[in-house]
CSV table of C-alpha atoms in Angstrom, one decimal:
chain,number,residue,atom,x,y,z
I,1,UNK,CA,-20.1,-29.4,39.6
I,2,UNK,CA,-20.0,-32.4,41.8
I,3,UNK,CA,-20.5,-34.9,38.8
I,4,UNK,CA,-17.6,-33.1,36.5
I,5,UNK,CA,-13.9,-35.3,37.9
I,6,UNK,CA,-12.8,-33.5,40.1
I,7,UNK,CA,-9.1,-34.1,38.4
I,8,UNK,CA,-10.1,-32.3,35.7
I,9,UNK,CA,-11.2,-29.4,37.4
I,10,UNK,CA,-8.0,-29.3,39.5
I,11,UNK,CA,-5.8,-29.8,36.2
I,12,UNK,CA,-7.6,-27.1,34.4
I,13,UNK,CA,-7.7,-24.6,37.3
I,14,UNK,CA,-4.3,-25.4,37.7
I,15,UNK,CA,-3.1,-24.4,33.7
I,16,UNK,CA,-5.0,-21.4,34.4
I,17,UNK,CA,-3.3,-20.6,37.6
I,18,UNK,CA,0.2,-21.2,35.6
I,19,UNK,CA,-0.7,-18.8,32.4
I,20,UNK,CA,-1.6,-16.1,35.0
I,21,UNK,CA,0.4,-16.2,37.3
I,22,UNK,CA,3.3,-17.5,35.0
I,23,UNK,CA,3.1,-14.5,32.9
I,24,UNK,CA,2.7,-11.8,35.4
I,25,UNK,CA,5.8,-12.8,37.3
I,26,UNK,CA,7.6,-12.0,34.1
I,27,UNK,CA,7.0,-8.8,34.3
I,28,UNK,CA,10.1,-7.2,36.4
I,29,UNK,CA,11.9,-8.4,33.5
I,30,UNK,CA,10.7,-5.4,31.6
I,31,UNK,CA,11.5,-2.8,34.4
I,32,UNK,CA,15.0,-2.3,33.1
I,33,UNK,CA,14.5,-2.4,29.3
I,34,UNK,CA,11.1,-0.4,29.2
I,35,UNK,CA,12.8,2.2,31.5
I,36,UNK,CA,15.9,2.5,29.3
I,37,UNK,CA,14.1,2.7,26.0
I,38,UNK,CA,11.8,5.8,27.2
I,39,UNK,CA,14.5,7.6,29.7
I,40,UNK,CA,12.2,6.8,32.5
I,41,UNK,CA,13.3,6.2,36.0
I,42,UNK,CA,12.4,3.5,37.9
I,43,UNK,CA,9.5,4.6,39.9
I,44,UNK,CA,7.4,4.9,36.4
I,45,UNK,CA,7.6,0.8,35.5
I,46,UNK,CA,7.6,0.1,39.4
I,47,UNK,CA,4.0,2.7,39.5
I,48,UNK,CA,2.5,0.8,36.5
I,49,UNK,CA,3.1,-2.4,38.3
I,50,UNK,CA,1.6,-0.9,41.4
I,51,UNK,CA,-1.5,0.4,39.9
I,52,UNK,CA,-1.7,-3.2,38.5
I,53,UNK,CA,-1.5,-5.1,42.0
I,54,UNK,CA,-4.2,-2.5,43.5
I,55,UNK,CA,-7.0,-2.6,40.7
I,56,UNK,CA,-6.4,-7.0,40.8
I,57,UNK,CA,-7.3,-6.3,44.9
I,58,UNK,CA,-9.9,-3.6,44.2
I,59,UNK,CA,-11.2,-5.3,41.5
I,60,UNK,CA,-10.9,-8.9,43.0
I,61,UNK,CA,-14.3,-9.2,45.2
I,62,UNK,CA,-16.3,-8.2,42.7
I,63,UNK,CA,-14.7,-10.7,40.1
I,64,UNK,CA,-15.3,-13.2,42.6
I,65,UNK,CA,-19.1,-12.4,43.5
I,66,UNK,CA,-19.9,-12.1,40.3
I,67,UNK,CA,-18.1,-15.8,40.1
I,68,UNK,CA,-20.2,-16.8,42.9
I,69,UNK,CA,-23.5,-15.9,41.4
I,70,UNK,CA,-22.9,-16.4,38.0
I,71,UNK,CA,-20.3,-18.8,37.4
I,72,UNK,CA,-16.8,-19.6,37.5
I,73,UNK,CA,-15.9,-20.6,33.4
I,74,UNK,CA,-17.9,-16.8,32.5
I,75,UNK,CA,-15.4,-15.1,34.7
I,76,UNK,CA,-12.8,-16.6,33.7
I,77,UNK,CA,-13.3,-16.5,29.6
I,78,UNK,CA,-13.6,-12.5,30.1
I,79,UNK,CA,-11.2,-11.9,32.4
I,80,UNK,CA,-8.4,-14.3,30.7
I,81,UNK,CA,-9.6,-11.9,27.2
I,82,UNK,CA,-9.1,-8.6,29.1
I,83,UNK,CA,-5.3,-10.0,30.8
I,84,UNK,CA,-4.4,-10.7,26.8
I,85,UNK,CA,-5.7,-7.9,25.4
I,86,UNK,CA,-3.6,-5.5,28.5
I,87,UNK,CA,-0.7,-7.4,27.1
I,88,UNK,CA,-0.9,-7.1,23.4
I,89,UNK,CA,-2.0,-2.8,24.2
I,90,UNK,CA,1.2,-2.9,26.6
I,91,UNK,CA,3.1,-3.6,23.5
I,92,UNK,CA,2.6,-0.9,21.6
I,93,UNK,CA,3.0,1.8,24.9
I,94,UNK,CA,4.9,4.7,23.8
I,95,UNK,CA,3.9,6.7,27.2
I,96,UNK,CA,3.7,6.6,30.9
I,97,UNK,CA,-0.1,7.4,30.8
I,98,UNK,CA,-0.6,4.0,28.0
I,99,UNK,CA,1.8,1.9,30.2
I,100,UNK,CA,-0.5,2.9,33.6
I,101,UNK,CA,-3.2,2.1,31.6
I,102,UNK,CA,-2.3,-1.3,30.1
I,103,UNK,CA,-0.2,-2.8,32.5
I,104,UNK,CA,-1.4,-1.0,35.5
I,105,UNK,CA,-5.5,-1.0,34.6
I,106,UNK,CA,-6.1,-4.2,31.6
I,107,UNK,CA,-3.9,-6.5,33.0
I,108,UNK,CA,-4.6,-5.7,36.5
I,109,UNK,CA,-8.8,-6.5,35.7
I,110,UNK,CA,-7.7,-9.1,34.1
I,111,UNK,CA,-5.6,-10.8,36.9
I,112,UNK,CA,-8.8,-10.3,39.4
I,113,UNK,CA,-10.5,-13.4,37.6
I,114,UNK,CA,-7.8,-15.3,36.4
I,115,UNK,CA,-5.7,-15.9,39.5
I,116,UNK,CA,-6.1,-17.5,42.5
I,117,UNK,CA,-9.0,-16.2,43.4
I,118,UNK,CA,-12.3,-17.3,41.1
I,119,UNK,CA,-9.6,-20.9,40.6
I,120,UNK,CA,-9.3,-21.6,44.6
I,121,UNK,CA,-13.5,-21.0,45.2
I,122,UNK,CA,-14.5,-23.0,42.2
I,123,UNK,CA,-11.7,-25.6,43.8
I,124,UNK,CA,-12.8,-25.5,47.1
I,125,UNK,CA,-16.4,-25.9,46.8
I,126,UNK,CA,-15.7,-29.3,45.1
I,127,UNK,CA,-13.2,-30.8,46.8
I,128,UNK,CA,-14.1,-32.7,49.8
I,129,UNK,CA,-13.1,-31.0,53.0
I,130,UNK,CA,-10.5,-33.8,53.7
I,131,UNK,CA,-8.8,-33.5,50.5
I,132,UNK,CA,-9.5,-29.6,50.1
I,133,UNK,CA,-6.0,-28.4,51.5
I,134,UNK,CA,-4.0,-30.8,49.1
I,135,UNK,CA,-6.1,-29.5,46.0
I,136,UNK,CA,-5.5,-25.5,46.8
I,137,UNK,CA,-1.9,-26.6,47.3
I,138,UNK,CA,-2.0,-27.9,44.1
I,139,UNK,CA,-3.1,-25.0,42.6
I,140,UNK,CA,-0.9,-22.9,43.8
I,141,UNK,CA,1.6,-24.8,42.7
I,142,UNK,CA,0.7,-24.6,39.2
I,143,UNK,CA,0.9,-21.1,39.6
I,144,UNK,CA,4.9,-21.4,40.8
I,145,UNK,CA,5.3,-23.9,38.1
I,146,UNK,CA,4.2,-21.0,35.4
I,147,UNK,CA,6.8,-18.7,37.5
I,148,UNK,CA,9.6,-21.2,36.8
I,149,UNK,CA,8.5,-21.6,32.9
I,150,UNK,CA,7.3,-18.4,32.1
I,151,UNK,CA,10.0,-16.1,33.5
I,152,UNK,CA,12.8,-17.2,31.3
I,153,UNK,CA,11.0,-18.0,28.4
I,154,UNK,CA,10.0,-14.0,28.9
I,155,UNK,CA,13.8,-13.7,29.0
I,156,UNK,CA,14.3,-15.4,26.0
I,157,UNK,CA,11.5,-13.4,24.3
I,158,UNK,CA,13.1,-10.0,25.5
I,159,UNK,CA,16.8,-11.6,24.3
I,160,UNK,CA,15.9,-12.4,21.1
I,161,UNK,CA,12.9,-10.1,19.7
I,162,UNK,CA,13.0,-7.3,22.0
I,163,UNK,CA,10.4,-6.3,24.7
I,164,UNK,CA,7.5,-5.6,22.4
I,165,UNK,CA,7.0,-8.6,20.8
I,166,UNK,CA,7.9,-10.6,24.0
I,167,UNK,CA,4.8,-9.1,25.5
I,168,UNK,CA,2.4,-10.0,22.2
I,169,UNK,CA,3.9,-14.0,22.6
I,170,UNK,CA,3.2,-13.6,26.4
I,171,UNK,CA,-0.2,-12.7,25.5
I,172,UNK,CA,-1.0,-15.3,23.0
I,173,UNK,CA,-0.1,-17.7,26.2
I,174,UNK,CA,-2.3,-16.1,28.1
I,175,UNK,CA,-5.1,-17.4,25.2
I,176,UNK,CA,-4.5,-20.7,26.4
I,177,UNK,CA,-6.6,-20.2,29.4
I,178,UNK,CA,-9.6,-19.8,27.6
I,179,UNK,CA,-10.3,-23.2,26.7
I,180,UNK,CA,-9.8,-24.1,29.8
I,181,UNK,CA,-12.2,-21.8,31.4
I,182,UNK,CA,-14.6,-24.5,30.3
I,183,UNK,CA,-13.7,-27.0,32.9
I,184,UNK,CA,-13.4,-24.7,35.8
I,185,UNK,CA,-17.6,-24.6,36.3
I,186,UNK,CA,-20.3,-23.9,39.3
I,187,UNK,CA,-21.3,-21.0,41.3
I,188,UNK,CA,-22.2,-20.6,44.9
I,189,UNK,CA,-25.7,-22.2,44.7
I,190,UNK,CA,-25.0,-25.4,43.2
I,191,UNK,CA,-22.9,-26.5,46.5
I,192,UNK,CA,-24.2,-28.0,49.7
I,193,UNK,CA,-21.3,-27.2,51.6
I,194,UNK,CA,-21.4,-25.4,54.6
I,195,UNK,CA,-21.4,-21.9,54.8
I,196,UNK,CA,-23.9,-18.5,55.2
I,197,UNK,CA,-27.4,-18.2,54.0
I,198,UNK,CA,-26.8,-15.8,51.7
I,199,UNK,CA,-23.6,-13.7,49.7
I,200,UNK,CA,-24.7,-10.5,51.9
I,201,UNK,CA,-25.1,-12.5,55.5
I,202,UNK,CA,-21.3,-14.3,54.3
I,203,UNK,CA,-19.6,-10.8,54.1
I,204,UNK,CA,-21.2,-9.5,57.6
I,205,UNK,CA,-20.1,-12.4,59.1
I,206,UNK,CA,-16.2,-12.1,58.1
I,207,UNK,CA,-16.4,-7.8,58.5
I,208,UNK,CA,-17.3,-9.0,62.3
I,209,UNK,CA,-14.9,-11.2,62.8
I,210,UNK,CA,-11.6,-10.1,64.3
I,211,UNK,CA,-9.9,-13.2,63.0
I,212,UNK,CA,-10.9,-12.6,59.6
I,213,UNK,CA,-8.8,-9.2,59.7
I,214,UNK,CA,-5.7,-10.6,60.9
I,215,UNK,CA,-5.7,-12.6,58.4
I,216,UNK,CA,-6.7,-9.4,55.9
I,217,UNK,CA,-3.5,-7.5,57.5
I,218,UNK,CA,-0.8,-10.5,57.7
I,219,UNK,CA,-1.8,-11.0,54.0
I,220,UNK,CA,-1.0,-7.7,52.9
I,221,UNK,CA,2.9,-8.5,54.1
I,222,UNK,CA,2.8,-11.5,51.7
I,223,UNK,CA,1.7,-9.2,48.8
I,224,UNK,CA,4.5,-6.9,50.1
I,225,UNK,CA,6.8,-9.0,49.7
I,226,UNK,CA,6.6,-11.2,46.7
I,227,UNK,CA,5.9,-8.1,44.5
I,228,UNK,CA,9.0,-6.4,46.0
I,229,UNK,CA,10.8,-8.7,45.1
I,230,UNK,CA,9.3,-10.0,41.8
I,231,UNK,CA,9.6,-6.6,40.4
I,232,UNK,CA,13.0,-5.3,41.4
I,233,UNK,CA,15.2,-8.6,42.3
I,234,UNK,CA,16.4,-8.2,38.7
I,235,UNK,CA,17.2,-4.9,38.9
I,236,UNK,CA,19.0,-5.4,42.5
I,237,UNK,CA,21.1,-8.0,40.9
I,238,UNK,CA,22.2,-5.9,38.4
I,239,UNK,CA,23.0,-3.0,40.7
I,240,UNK,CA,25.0,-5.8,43.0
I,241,UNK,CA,27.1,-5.9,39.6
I,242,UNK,CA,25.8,-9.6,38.7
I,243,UNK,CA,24.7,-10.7,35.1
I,244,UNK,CA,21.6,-10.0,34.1
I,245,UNK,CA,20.4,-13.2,33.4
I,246,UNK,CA,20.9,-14.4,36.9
I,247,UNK,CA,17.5,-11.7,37.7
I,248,UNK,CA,15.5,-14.2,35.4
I,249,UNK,CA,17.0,-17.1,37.0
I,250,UNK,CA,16.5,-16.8,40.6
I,251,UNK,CA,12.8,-15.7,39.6
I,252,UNK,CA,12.5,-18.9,37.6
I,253,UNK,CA,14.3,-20.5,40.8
I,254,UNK,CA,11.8,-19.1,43.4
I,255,UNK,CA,9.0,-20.6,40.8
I,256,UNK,CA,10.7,-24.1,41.2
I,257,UNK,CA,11.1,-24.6,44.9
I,258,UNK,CA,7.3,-23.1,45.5
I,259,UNK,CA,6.2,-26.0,43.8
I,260,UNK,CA,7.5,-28.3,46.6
I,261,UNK,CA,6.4,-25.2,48.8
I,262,UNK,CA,2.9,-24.9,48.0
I,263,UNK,CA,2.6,-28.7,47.9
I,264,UNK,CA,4.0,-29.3,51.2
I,265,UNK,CA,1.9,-25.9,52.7
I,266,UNK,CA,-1.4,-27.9,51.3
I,267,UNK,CA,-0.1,-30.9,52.8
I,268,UNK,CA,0.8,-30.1,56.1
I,269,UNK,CA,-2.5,-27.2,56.2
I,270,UNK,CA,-4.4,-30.6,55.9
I,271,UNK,CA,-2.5,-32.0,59.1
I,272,UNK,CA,-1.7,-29.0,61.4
I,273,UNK,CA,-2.7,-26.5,62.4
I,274,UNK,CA,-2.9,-23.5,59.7
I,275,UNK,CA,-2.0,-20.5,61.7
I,276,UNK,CA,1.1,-21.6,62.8
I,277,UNK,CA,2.1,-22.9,59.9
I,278,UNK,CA,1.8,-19.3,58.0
I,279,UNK,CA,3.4,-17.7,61.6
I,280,UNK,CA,6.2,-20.2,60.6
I,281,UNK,CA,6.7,-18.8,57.2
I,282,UNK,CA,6.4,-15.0,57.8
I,283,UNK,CA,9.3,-15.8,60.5
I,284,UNK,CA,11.3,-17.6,58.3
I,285,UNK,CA,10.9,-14.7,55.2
I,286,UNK,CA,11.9,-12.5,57.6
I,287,UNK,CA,15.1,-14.5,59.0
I,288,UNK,CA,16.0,-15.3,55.0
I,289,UNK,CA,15.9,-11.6,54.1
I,290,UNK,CA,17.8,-10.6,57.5
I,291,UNK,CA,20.6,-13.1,55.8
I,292,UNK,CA,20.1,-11.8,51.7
I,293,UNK,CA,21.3,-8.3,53.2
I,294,UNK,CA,24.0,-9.2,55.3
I,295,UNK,CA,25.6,-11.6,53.1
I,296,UNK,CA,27.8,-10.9,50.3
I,297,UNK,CA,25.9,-11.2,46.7
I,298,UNK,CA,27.0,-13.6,44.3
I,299,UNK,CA,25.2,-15.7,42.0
I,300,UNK,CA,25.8,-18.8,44.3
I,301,UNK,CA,23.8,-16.4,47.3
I,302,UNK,CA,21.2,-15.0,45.0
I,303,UNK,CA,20.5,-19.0,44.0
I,304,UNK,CA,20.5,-20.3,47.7
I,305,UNK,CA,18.0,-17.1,48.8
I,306,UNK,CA,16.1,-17.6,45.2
I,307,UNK,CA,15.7,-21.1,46.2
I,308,UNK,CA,14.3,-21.1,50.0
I,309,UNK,CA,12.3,-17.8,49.0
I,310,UNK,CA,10.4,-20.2,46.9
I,311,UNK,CA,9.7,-22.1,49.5
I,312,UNK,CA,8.3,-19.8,51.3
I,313,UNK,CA,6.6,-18.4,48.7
I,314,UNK,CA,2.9,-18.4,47.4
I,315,UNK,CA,3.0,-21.7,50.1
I,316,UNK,CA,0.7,-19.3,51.9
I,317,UNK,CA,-1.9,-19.1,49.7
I,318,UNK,CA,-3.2,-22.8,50.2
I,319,UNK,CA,-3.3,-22.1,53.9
I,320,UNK,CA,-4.9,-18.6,54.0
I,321,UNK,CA,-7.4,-19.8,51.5
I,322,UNK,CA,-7.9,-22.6,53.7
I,323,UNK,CA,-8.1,-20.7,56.8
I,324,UNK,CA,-11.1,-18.7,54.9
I,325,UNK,CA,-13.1,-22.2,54.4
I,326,UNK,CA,-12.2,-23.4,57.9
I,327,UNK,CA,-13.4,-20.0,59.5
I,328,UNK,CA,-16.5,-19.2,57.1
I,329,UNK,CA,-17.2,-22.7,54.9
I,330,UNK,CA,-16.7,-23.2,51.2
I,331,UNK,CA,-20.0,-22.1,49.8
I,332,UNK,CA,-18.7,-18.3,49.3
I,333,UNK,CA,-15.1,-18.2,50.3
I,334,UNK,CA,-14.2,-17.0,46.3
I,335,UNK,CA,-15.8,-13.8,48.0
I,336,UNK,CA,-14.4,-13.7,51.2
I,337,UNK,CA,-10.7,-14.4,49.8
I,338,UNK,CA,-11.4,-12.0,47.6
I,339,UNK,CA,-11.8,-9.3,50.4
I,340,UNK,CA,-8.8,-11.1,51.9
I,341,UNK,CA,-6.4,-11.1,48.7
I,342,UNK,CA,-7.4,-7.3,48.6
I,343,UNK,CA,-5.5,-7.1,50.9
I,344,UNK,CA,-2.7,-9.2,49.8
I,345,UNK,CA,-2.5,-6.2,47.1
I,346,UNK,CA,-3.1,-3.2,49.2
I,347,UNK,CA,0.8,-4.6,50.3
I,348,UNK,CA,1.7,-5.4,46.3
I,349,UNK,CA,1.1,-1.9,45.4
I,350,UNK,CA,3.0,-0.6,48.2
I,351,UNK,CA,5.7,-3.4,47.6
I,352,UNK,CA,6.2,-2.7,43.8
I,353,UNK,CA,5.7,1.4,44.3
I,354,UNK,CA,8.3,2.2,47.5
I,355,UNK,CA,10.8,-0.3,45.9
I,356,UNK,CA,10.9,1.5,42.8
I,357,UNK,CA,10.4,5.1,44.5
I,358,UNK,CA,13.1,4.6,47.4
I,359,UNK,CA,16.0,4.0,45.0
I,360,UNK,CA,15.0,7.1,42.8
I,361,UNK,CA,15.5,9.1,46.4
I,362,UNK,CA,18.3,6.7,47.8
I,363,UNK,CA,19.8,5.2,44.7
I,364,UNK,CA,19.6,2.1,47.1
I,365,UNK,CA,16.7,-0.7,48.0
I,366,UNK,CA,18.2,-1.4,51.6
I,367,UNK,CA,15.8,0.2,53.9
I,368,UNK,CA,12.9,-1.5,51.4
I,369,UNK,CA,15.0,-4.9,52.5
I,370,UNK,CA,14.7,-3.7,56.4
I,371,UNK,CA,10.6,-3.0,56.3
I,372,UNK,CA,10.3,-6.5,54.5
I,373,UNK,CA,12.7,-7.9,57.5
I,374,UNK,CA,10.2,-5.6,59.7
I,375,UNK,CA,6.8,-6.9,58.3
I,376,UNK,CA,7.8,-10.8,58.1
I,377,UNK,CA,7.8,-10.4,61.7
I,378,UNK,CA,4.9,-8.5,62.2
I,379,UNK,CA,2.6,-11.0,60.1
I,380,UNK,CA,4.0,-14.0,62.3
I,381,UNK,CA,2.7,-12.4,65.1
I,382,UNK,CA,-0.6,-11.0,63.7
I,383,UNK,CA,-1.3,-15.1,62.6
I,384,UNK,CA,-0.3,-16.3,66.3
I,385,UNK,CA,-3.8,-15.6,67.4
I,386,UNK,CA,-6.7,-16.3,65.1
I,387,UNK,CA,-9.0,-18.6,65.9
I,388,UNK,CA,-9.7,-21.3,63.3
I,389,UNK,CA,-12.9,-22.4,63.6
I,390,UNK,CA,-16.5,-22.5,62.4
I,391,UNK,CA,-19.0,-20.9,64.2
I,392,UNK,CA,-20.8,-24.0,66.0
I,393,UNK,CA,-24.6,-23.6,64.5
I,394,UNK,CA,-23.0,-23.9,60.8
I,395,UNK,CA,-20.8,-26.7,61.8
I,396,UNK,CA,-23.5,-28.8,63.4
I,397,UNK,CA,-25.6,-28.1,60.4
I,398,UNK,CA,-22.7,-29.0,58.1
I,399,UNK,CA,-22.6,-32.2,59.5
I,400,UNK,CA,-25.6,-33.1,60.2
């Protein structure tokens, strides 16, 4: 791994990151026009997207521990297959069941090995530890820069060839990764960076450490939140009587700023100190969403929050990943964010599901506005007191 540039493993990880995460942020696109074709209400698109979010966190350790024994590319090349296939099977749903299953089930496997995850470990492990923060920042802001690509080009897809095919051009993006998956190389025993004996000893380390689950439970808000919002902000801005398009815009929008987020998060993670800086950001989601409801929609509000959302964005997942290689070491943190991000999307599922299933009840999304408000907060506080450190014997022996 170590004699492969480390450029072009960065580059590589990051056009992966941007075809995977580009893609699936298209997806609340298709709530409104999948919904209207079939007679559905909301909460069937919104469930689909909710089974998707928790089989990418169920499925997300072992996609990771099998990266870590056997190899990042491997991973990758079946998992980018399975995302493209979901895609292309999506296309042809004529049922609830078939659209649970493609979207919710294929694309969700799919996602477990070609997002952050199996990219960040295979990152991490090569980077030096002085330049590791920047790289993951990097990364995820590759990912952002597919949001801001991907999501109107699926607009344009839907606009001019209808929903169906726009999901089969989606998916032949999603090919791309593939020959990429050959630069993104190396498993968990060909580094010498710090970290446990041994897969099983790194996992019994982080279950007993209290740390370790804050961090678990202030990344399920994140998931919360950018799946709330990344699967109903276009239909909220149609309800708020605002064009259409502007849905696909402010996503695109959010995608834009988190590139200067994430880069700035992997800058400043490499500076200060981590915790605070993701306390910092669950405070300020929570102050930004506290504004989005009590000010007036128009498109020039929906920009300005689209905008510093994006800031605020996936910027945390440079620093939480960080936080895992700080706390635990390199050698097998693809794993142990991969417990982590399950988390992430115990908090997606609910994110994507309550949205969808609170305006069936309430014909409204303001009390799902009011629990984001209520959870930004909570996940400030639940950083405030993690301690970010190695334990000592794996530290000395890292640097000596």
């Amino acid at each position: 791994m170590q004699s492969r540039p480390i450029l072009i493993l960065v580059l590589a990880g990051g056009l992966i990151s941007l075809l995977a995460i580009g893609a699936r942020a298209a997806f609340g696109l298709f709530l409104e026009p999948v919904s209207s074709e079939f007679g559905w209400g909301r909460e069937v698109f919104a469930l689909a997207l909710a089974i998707q979010n928790i089989v990418w966190g169920l499925s997300q350790p072992f996609a990771s521990a099998i990266a870590d024994k056997y190899g990042s590319g491997r991973t990758l090349l079946v998992s980018g297959l399975v995302y493209a296939s979901g895609l292309f099977l999506m296309s042809q749903t004529g049922s609830a069941t078939e659209l649970h299953l493609t979207a919710g089930l294929m694309i969700g496997m799919g996602l477990s090995g070609t997002g952050f995850g199996v990219v960040i470990g295979s990152v991490g492990r090569a980077v030096p530890e002085e330049k590791r923060s920047m790289a993951l920042g990097i990364v995820g802001a590759a990912g952002s820069l597919g949001q801001f690509l991907m999501v109107p080009l699926g607009q344009a897809f839907i606009g001019n060839y209808g929903w169906s095919m726009a999901l089969i051009l989606l998916g032949v993006c999603v090919l791309l990764m593939i020959p990429a998956a050959a630069f993104v190389t190396g498993k968990a025993s060909d580094s010498a960076t710090a970290g446990a004996a041994s897969l099983s000893a790194a996992i019994r380390e982080a279950a007993g450490n209290g740390s370790y689950w804050l961090l678990f439970f202030g990344f399920f808000v994140c998931g919360f939140h950018v799946t709330f919002v990344a699967v109903h902000l276009p239909a909220y801005i149609v309800d708020m009587n605002v064009a259409p398009e502007y849905g696909a815009i402010a996503l695109s929008v959010v995608g834009l700023f988190n590139v200067v987020g994430s880069l700035a998060s992997g800058y400043l993670g490499g500076k200060y100190s981590k915790k605070y800086l993701l306390s910092t950001l669950y405070f300020l989601r929570a102050a930004l969403f506290v504004a989005f409801i009590l000010i007036p929609i128009s498109p020039v509000t929906i920009l300005v929050f689209a905008g510093v959302l994006g800031l605020l964005w996936l910027s945390t997942v440079p620093l939480t990943s960080g936080l895992v290689a700080v706390m635990f070491g390199p050698k097998y943190m693809t794993t142990l964010f991969g417990f982590v991000f399950f988390g992430h999307q115990i908090g997606a599922f609910l994110g994507a599901y309550i949205g969808g299933l609170a305006f069936d009840l309430y014909g409204s999304y303001d009390i799902v506005w009011w629990m984001s408000v209520a959870l930004g907060i909570i996940s400030g506080l639940l950083h405030w007191p993690i301690r970010e450190n190695m334990p000592v014997q794996r530290a000395q022996a890292a640097g000596g």
